GROMACS .gro file of C-alpha atoms in nm:
model
  302
    1MET     CA    1   2.970   0.372  -1.275
    2LEU     CA    2   3.119   0.697  -1.151
    3GLY     CA    3   2.948   0.637  -0.816
    4LEU     CA    4   3.098   0.288  -0.807
    5ARG     CA    5   3.451   0.421  -0.867
    6ARG     CA    6   3.405   0.669  -0.585
    7LEU     CA    7   3.293   0.391  -0.351
    8LEU     CA    8   3.598   0.189  -0.446
    9ALA     CA    9   3.817   0.491  -0.379
   10VAL     CA   10   3.659   0.551  -0.039
   11SER     CA   11   3.713   0.187   0.052
   12GLY     CA   12   4.086   0.239  -0.001
   13ARG     CA   13   4.096   0.011  -0.303
   14HIS     CA   14   4.276   0.096  -0.626
   15THR     CA   15   4.209  -0.042  -0.971
   16PRO     CA   16   4.546  -0.115  -1.137
   17GLU     CA   17   4.560  -0.383  -1.400
   18VAL     CA   18   4.628  -0.723  -1.241
   19THR     CA   19   4.675  -1.063  -1.386
   20SER     CA   20   4.664  -1.297  -1.086
   21ALA     CA   21   4.348  -1.493  -1.012
   22SER     CA   22   4.356  -1.390  -0.646
   23ALA     CA   23   4.374  -1.020  -0.732
   24ALA     CA   24   4.088  -1.056  -0.980
   25SER     CA   25   3.883  -1.238  -0.718
   26SER     CA   26   3.953  -0.967  -0.460
   27HIS     CA   27   3.858  -0.695  -0.708
   28SER     CA   28   3.532  -0.876  -0.790
   29ALA     CA   29   3.446  -0.899  -0.423
   30VAL     CA   30   3.498  -0.526  -0.377
   31PHE     CA   31   3.294  -0.458  -0.690
   32PHE     CA   32   3.009  -0.669  -0.554
   33ARG     CA   33   3.020  -0.498  -0.213
   34ALA     CA   34   3.015  -0.159  -0.383
   35LEU     CA   35   2.709  -0.259  -0.584
   36GLN     CA   36   2.541  -0.368  -0.261
   37ILE     CA   37   2.610  -0.026  -0.109
   38LEU     CA   38   2.471   0.150  -0.416
   39ALA     CA   39   2.159  -0.067  -0.402
   40GLN     CA   40   2.074  -0.007  -0.035
   41PRO     CA   41   1.697  -0.049  -0.001
   42GLY     CA   42   1.482   0.249   0.092
   43PRO     CA   43   1.195   0.256   0.342
   44VAL     CA   44   0.942   0.147   0.076
   45ARG     CA   45   0.987  -0.159  -0.145
   46LEU     CA   46   0.766  -0.261  -0.436
   47GLN     CA   47   0.772  -0.621  -0.553
   48LYS     CA   48   0.577  -0.805  -0.821
   49LEU     CA   49   0.486  -1.162  -0.730
   50SER     CA   50   0.576  -1.431  -0.981
   51ALA     CA   51   0.354  -1.699  -1.137
   52PRO     CA   52   0.104  -1.826  -1.040
   53ASP     CA   53   0.051  -1.494  -0.860
   54THR     CA   54   0.141  -1.268  -1.152
   55GLY     CA   55  -0.069  -0.955  -1.122
   56ILE     CA   56  -0.032  -0.924  -0.744
   57VAL     CA   57   0.202  -0.649  -0.625
   58GLU     CA   58   0.344  -0.605  -0.275
   59LEU     CA   59   0.419  -0.264  -0.128
   60ARG     CA   60   0.638  -0.314   0.179
   61LEU     CA   61   0.719  -0.063   0.453
   62GLU     CA   62   1.077  -0.120   0.568
   63ARG     CA   63   1.198   0.131   0.824
   64PRO     CA   64   1.258  -0.082   1.136
   65GLU     CA   65   1.471   0.175   1.320
   66ALA     CA   66   1.168   0.408   1.340
   67LYS     CA   67   0.884   0.154   1.349
   68ASN     CA   68   0.794   0.255   0.994
   69ALA     CA   69   0.727   0.615   1.101
   70ILE     CA   70   0.649   0.826   0.796
   71GLY     CA   71   0.915   1.086   0.727
   72LYS     CA   72   1.018   1.268   0.412
   73GLU     CA   73   1.204   0.973   0.262
   74MET     CA   74   0.921   0.726   0.323
   75LEU     CA   75   0.668   0.974   0.185
   76GLN     CA   76   0.871   1.004  -0.135
   77GLY     CA   77   0.898   0.626  -0.149
   78LEU     CA   78   0.521   0.592  -0.122
   79ARG     CA   79   0.464   0.849  -0.396
   80SER     CA   80   0.710   0.674  -0.628
   81ALA     CA   81   0.555   0.334  -0.558
   82ILE     CA   82   0.206   0.462  -0.637
   83GLN     CA   83   0.326   0.609  -0.965
   84GLU     CA   84   0.489   0.279  -1.057
   85VAL     CA   85   0.172   0.083  -0.980
   86GLU     CA   86  -0.037   0.330  -1.182
   87ALA     CA   87   0.189   0.276  -1.481
   88ASP     CA   88   0.186  -0.105  -1.453
   89THR     CA   89  -0.092  -0.236  -1.677
   90ALA     CA   90  -0.029  -0.592  -1.554
   91ALA     CA   91  -0.099  -0.508  -1.188
   92ASN     CA   92  -0.438  -0.631  -1.061
   93VAL     CA   93  -0.411  -0.613  -0.680
   94VAL     CA   94  -0.181  -0.439  -0.431
   95LEU     CA   95  -0.093  -0.574  -0.086
   96VAL     CA   96   0.035  -0.312   0.161
   97ALA     CA   97   0.236  -0.479   0.435
   98SER     CA   98   0.522  -0.423   0.677
   99SER     CA   99   0.851  -0.608   0.694
  100VAL     CA  100   0.896  -0.492   1.054
  101PRO     CA  101   0.769  -0.742   1.316
  102LYS     CA  102   0.471  -0.629   1.526
  103VAL     CA  103   0.450  -0.293   1.349
  104PHE     CA  104   0.244  -0.184   1.050
  105CYS     CA  105   0.320   0.187   1.083
  106ALA     CA  106   0.365   0.398   1.397
  107GLY     CA  107   0.246   0.717   1.225
  108ALA     CA  108   0.433   1.036   1.144
  109ASP     CA  109   0.802   1.072   1.226
  110LEU     CA  110   0.769   1.311   1.522
  111LYS     CA  111   1.146   1.345   1.563
  112GLU     CA  112   1.165   1.481   1.211
  113ARG     CA  113   0.849   1.686   1.267
  114ARG     CA  114   1.007   1.869   1.562
  115LEU     CA  115   1.266   2.016   1.327
  116MET     CA  116   1.004   2.158   1.089
  117GLY     CA  117   0.850   2.504   1.096
  118PRO     CA  118   0.473   2.557   1.050
  119THR     CA  119   0.502   2.608   0.674
  120GLU     CA  120   0.708   2.293   0.627
  121VAL     CA  121   0.466   2.095   0.847
  122ARG     CA  122   0.173   2.221   0.637
  123ASP     CA  123   0.345   2.123   0.312
  124PHE     CA  124   0.437   1.779   0.446
  125VAL     CA  125   0.087   1.701   0.574
  126ASN     CA  126  -0.072   1.827   0.253
  127SER     CA  127   0.162   1.605   0.053
  128LEU     CA  128   0.084   1.306   0.276
  129ARG     CA  129  -0.291   1.365   0.238
  130SER     CA  130  -0.251   1.392  -0.138
  131THR     CA  131  -0.044   1.073  -0.147
  132PHE     CA  132  -0.303   0.871   0.043
  133SER     CA  133  -0.576   1.011  -0.182
  134SER     CA  134  -0.374   0.901  -0.486
  135PHE     CA  135  -0.341   0.557  -0.332
  136GLU     CA  136  -0.715   0.541  -0.264
  137ALA     CA  137  -0.779   0.648  -0.625
  138LEU     CA  138  -0.580   0.360  -0.777
  139SER     CA  139  -0.804   0.178  -1.021
  140ILE     CA  140  -0.713  -0.164  -0.880
  141PRO     CA  141  -0.801  -0.308  -0.535
  142THR     CA  142  -0.565  -0.246  -0.243
  143ILE     CA  143  -0.541  -0.457   0.073
  144ALA     CA  144  -0.374  -0.343   0.397
  145VAL     CA  145  -0.205  -0.618   0.601
  146VAL     CA  146  -0.189  -0.500   0.962
  147GLU     CA  147   0.016  -0.686   1.220
  148GLY     CA  148   0.092  -0.491   1.538
  149VAL     CA  149   0.044  -0.115   1.566
  150ALA     CA  150  -0.124   0.113   1.314
  151PHE     CA  151  -0.126   0.457   1.472
  152GLY     CA  152  -0.193   0.802   1.328
  153GLY     CA  153  -0.074   0.816   0.968
  154GLY     CA  154  -0.034   0.438   0.974
  155LEU     CA  155  -0.405   0.392   1.035
  156GLU     CA  156  -0.480   0.663   0.779
  157LEU     CA  157  -0.275   0.468   0.522
  158ALA     CA  158  -0.474   0.153   0.602
  159LEU     CA  159  -0.802   0.346   0.576
  160SER     CA  160  -0.707   0.457   0.225
  161CYS     CA  161  -0.698   0.090   0.120
  162ASP     CA  162  -1.006  -0.092  -0.010
  163LEU     CA  163  -0.976  -0.384   0.232
  164ARG     CA  164  -0.797  -0.432   0.565
  165ILE     CA  165  -0.686  -0.756   0.728
  166CYS     CA  166  -0.533  -0.764   1.075
  167GLY     CA  167  -0.374  -1.006   1.318
  168GLU     CA  168  -0.539  -1.046   1.657
  169ASP     CA  169  -0.257  -0.853   1.827
  170ALA     CA  170  -0.315  -0.541   1.613
  171LYS     CA  171  -0.364  -0.207   1.784
  172PHE     CA  172  -0.518   0.101   1.622
  173SER     CA  173  -0.540   0.469   1.711
  174LEU     CA  174  -0.571   0.821   1.578
  175PRO     CA  175  -0.394   0.992   1.871
  176GLU     CA  176  -0.342   1.336   1.714
  177THR     CA  177  -0.564   1.535   1.953
  178GLY     CA  178  -0.326   1.433   2.231
  179LEU     CA  179  -0.060   1.632   2.042
  180ALA     CA  180  -0.297   1.928   2.001
  181ILE     CA  181  -0.349   1.859   1.628
  182ILE     CA  182  -0.599   1.657   1.425
  183PRO     CA  183  -0.561   1.364   1.185
  184GLY     CA  184  -0.450   1.539   0.867
  185ALA     CA  185  -0.403   1.264   0.609
  186GLY     CA  186  -0.767   1.172   0.561
  187GLY     CA  187  -0.853   1.026   0.901
  188THR     CA  188  -1.129   1.275   0.983
  189GLN     CA  189  -1.301   1.191   0.654
  190ARG     CA  190  -1.241   0.822   0.588
  191LEU     CA  191  -1.302   0.691   0.941
  192PRO     CA  192  -1.657   0.839   0.967
  193ARG     CA  193  -1.743   0.690   0.629
  194ILE     CA  194  -1.646   0.348   0.761
  195VAL     CA  195  -1.764   0.343   1.126
  196GLY     CA  196  -2.016   0.629   1.128
  197ARG     CA  197  -1.986   0.986   1.255
  198SER     CA  198  -2.056   0.927   1.624
  199ARG     CA  199  -1.805   0.644   1.665
  200ALA     CA  200  -1.543   0.828   1.461
  201LYS     CA  201  -1.588   1.138   1.678
  202GLU     CA  202  -1.535   0.933   1.992
  203LEU     CA  203  -1.219   0.771   1.857
  204ILE     CA  204  -1.074   1.098   1.728
  205PHE     CA  205  -1.177   1.321   2.021
  206THR     CA  206  -1.028   1.079   2.277
  207GLY     CA  207  -0.746   0.941   2.062
  208ARG     CA  208  -0.792   0.610   2.241
  209ARG     CA  209  -0.646   0.285   2.121
  210PHE     CA  210  -0.869  -0.001   2.012
  211ASP     CA  211  -0.784  -0.363   1.951
  212ALA     CA  212  -0.841  -0.603   1.665
  213VAL     CA  213  -1.170  -0.740   1.800
  214GLU     CA  214  -1.320  -0.391   1.824
  215ALA     CA  215  -1.176  -0.304   1.484
  216VAL     CA  216  -1.354  -0.590   1.311
  217THR     CA  217  -1.675  -0.524   1.506
  218MET     CA  218  -1.678  -0.158   1.392
  219GLY     CA  219  -1.590  -0.251   1.035
  220VAL     CA  220  -1.246  -0.089   1.040
  221VAL     CA  221  -1.105  -0.423   0.923
  222ASN     CA  222  -1.266  -0.692   0.709
  223TYR     CA  223  -1.106  -0.986   0.883
  224CYS     CA  224  -0.921  -1.050   1.209
  225VAL     CA  225  -0.706  -1.364   1.208
  226PRO     CA  226  -0.453  -1.520   1.448
  227ALA     CA  227  -0.138  -1.310   1.495
  228GLY     CA  228   0.110  -1.363   1.214
  229GLU     CA  229  -0.152  -1.490   0.968
  230ALA     CA  230  -0.282  -1.161   0.830
  231TYR     CA  231  -0.056  -1.171   0.524
  232GLN     CA  232  -0.170  -1.521   0.430
  233LYS     CA  233  -0.536  -1.421   0.458
  234ALA     CA  234  -0.472  -1.108   0.251
  235LEU     CA  235  -0.289  -1.314  -0.011
  236GLU     CA  236  -0.585  -1.553  -0.032
  237LEU     CA  237  -0.817  -1.259  -0.100
  238ALA     CA  238  -0.574  -1.114  -0.353
  239ARG     CA  239  -0.560  -1.447  -0.535
  240GLU     CA  240  -0.939  -1.463  -0.553
  241ILE     CA  241  -0.955  -1.110  -0.695
  242ASN     CA  242  -0.667  -1.182  -0.933
  243GLN     CA  243  -0.869  -1.461  -1.097
  244LYS     CA  244  -1.158  -1.229  -1.183
  245GLY     CA  245  -1.189  -1.010  -1.491
  246PRO     CA  246  -0.944  -0.719  -1.438
  247VAL     CA  247  -1.156  -0.462  -1.620
  248ALA     CA  248  -1.466  -0.575  -1.432
  249VAL     CA  249  -1.293  -0.540  -1.094
  250LYS     CA  250  -1.170  -0.191  -1.184
  251MET     CA  251  -1.517  -0.085  -1.294
  252ALA     CA  252  -1.674  -0.234  -0.981
  253LYS     CA  253  -1.436  -0.030  -0.765
  254LYS     CA  254  -1.510   0.285  -0.962
  255ALA     CA  255  -1.886   0.232  -0.940
  256ILE     CA  256  -1.877   0.176  -0.563
  257ASN     CA  257  -1.639   0.461  -0.482
  258GLN     CA  258  -1.796   0.725  -0.705
  259GLY     CA  259  -2.152   0.613  -0.638
  260ALA     CA  260  -2.106   0.641  -0.262
  261GLU     CA  261  -2.039   1.015  -0.293
  262VAL     CA  262  -2.359   1.110  -0.479
  263ASP     CA  263  -2.737   1.063  -0.456
  264MET     CA  264  -2.895   0.736  -0.570
  265PRO     CA  265  -3.006   0.844  -0.921
  266SER     CA  266  -2.657   0.980  -0.991
  267ALA     CA  267  -2.500   0.667  -0.842
  268LEU     CA  268  -2.707   0.443  -1.070
  269ALA     CA  269  -2.592   0.653  -1.365
  270VAL     CA  270  -2.232   0.585  -1.256
  271GLU     CA  271  -2.312   0.212  -1.245
  272GLU     CA  272  -2.457   0.230  -1.596
  273GLU     CA  273  -2.146   0.405  -1.723
  274CYS     CA  274  -1.918   0.146  -1.564
  275TYR     CA  275  -2.125  -0.144  -1.700
  276GLU     CA  276  -2.090   0.002  -2.047
  277GLN     CA  277  -1.713  -0.022  -2.008
  278VAL     CA  278  -1.725  -0.401  -1.959
  279LEU     CA  279  -1.992  -0.471  -2.219
  280HIS     CA  280  -1.760  -0.477  -2.520
  281THR     CA  281  -1.454  -0.647  -2.366
  282GLN     CA  282  -1.290  -0.968  -2.482
  283ASP     CA  283  -1.296  -1.083  -2.119
  284ARG     CA  284  -1.678  -1.074  -2.107
  285LEU     CA  285  -1.693  -1.306  -2.407
  286GLU     CA  286  -1.426  -1.529  -2.252
  287GLY     CA  287  -1.631  -1.554  -1.933
  288LEU     CA  288  -1.939  -1.668  -2.124
  289ALA     CA  289  -1.735  -1.916  -2.331
  290ALA     CA  290  -1.567  -2.061  -2.023
  291PHE     CA  291  -1.903  -2.104  -1.851
  292ALA     CA  292  -2.048  -2.285  -2.153
  293GLU     CA  293  -1.739  -2.506  -2.188
  294LYS     CA  294  -1.723  -2.575  -1.811
  295ARG     CA  295  -1.364  -2.457  -1.782
  296LYS     CA  296  -1.177  -2.190  -1.591
  297PRO     CA  297  -1.171  -1.856  -1.777
  298VAL     CA  298  -0.844  -1.699  -1.885
  299TYR     CA  299  -0.882  -1.323  -1.857
  300LYS     CA  300  -0.640  -1.080  -2.020
  301GLY     CA  301  -0.778  -0.746  -1.908
  302LYS     CA  302  -0.901  -0.662  -2.257
   0.00000   0.00000   0.00000
């Protein structure tokens, strides 16, 4: 409330006691405008969808003046959003999208980067890498919705998601070698695991752009749809996932991710461990009951 009074003071308004309806109305209008100022949205917005899509969460990038370039403020917004999703036991799927037309994310904020010294650059990139790793490590599925450009850190953010959907006008690139640096937020590690070493080396060494058709052919994206329809396709996938057993989906993700990093015997041991986690759940019994009763199961994540 102290911040509100200061805003009222800056606006040139005073708060004497008034009795007229017009004065009260004017004061209310100023109060509302002040609240709007205090509630200015940041570059990252987290929103929970309502029924029937309860369980689906949207993470929106909203920095139109910089084409969603990732600076210090957006990085902090991403970290806060991830922490909020981690703490939300009702969240089952995350959609990562942009509110800026024809742009997913243009990469790092190079204007801000120019003002940093080597130590500050190192700290920023390390923090960005850690943030994307935390996002990748979320126990629930994540889906990137790419319309327009996804360059540098923008593509690295998409690569840290489980699934990627793009519009046919999407453009991708890891252009860092053209700036005499390398992808530093996971690109040199996640891209080879998706498209293979040789193709990843070509894309990173040259920094060339590739389009949506090539992206889906290489496996960078799961689906390419007409421009402007990527969100709807991603939402359809999220709805399908949201209907499945939440614990089962989490354990499936864990088994796939952890198993891919070890030899086959160790990977099968991971699968066994994850299966054990679903064996004694209420949802497993609900699934069997629903099948026997020929009805749709109602899962509660227990």
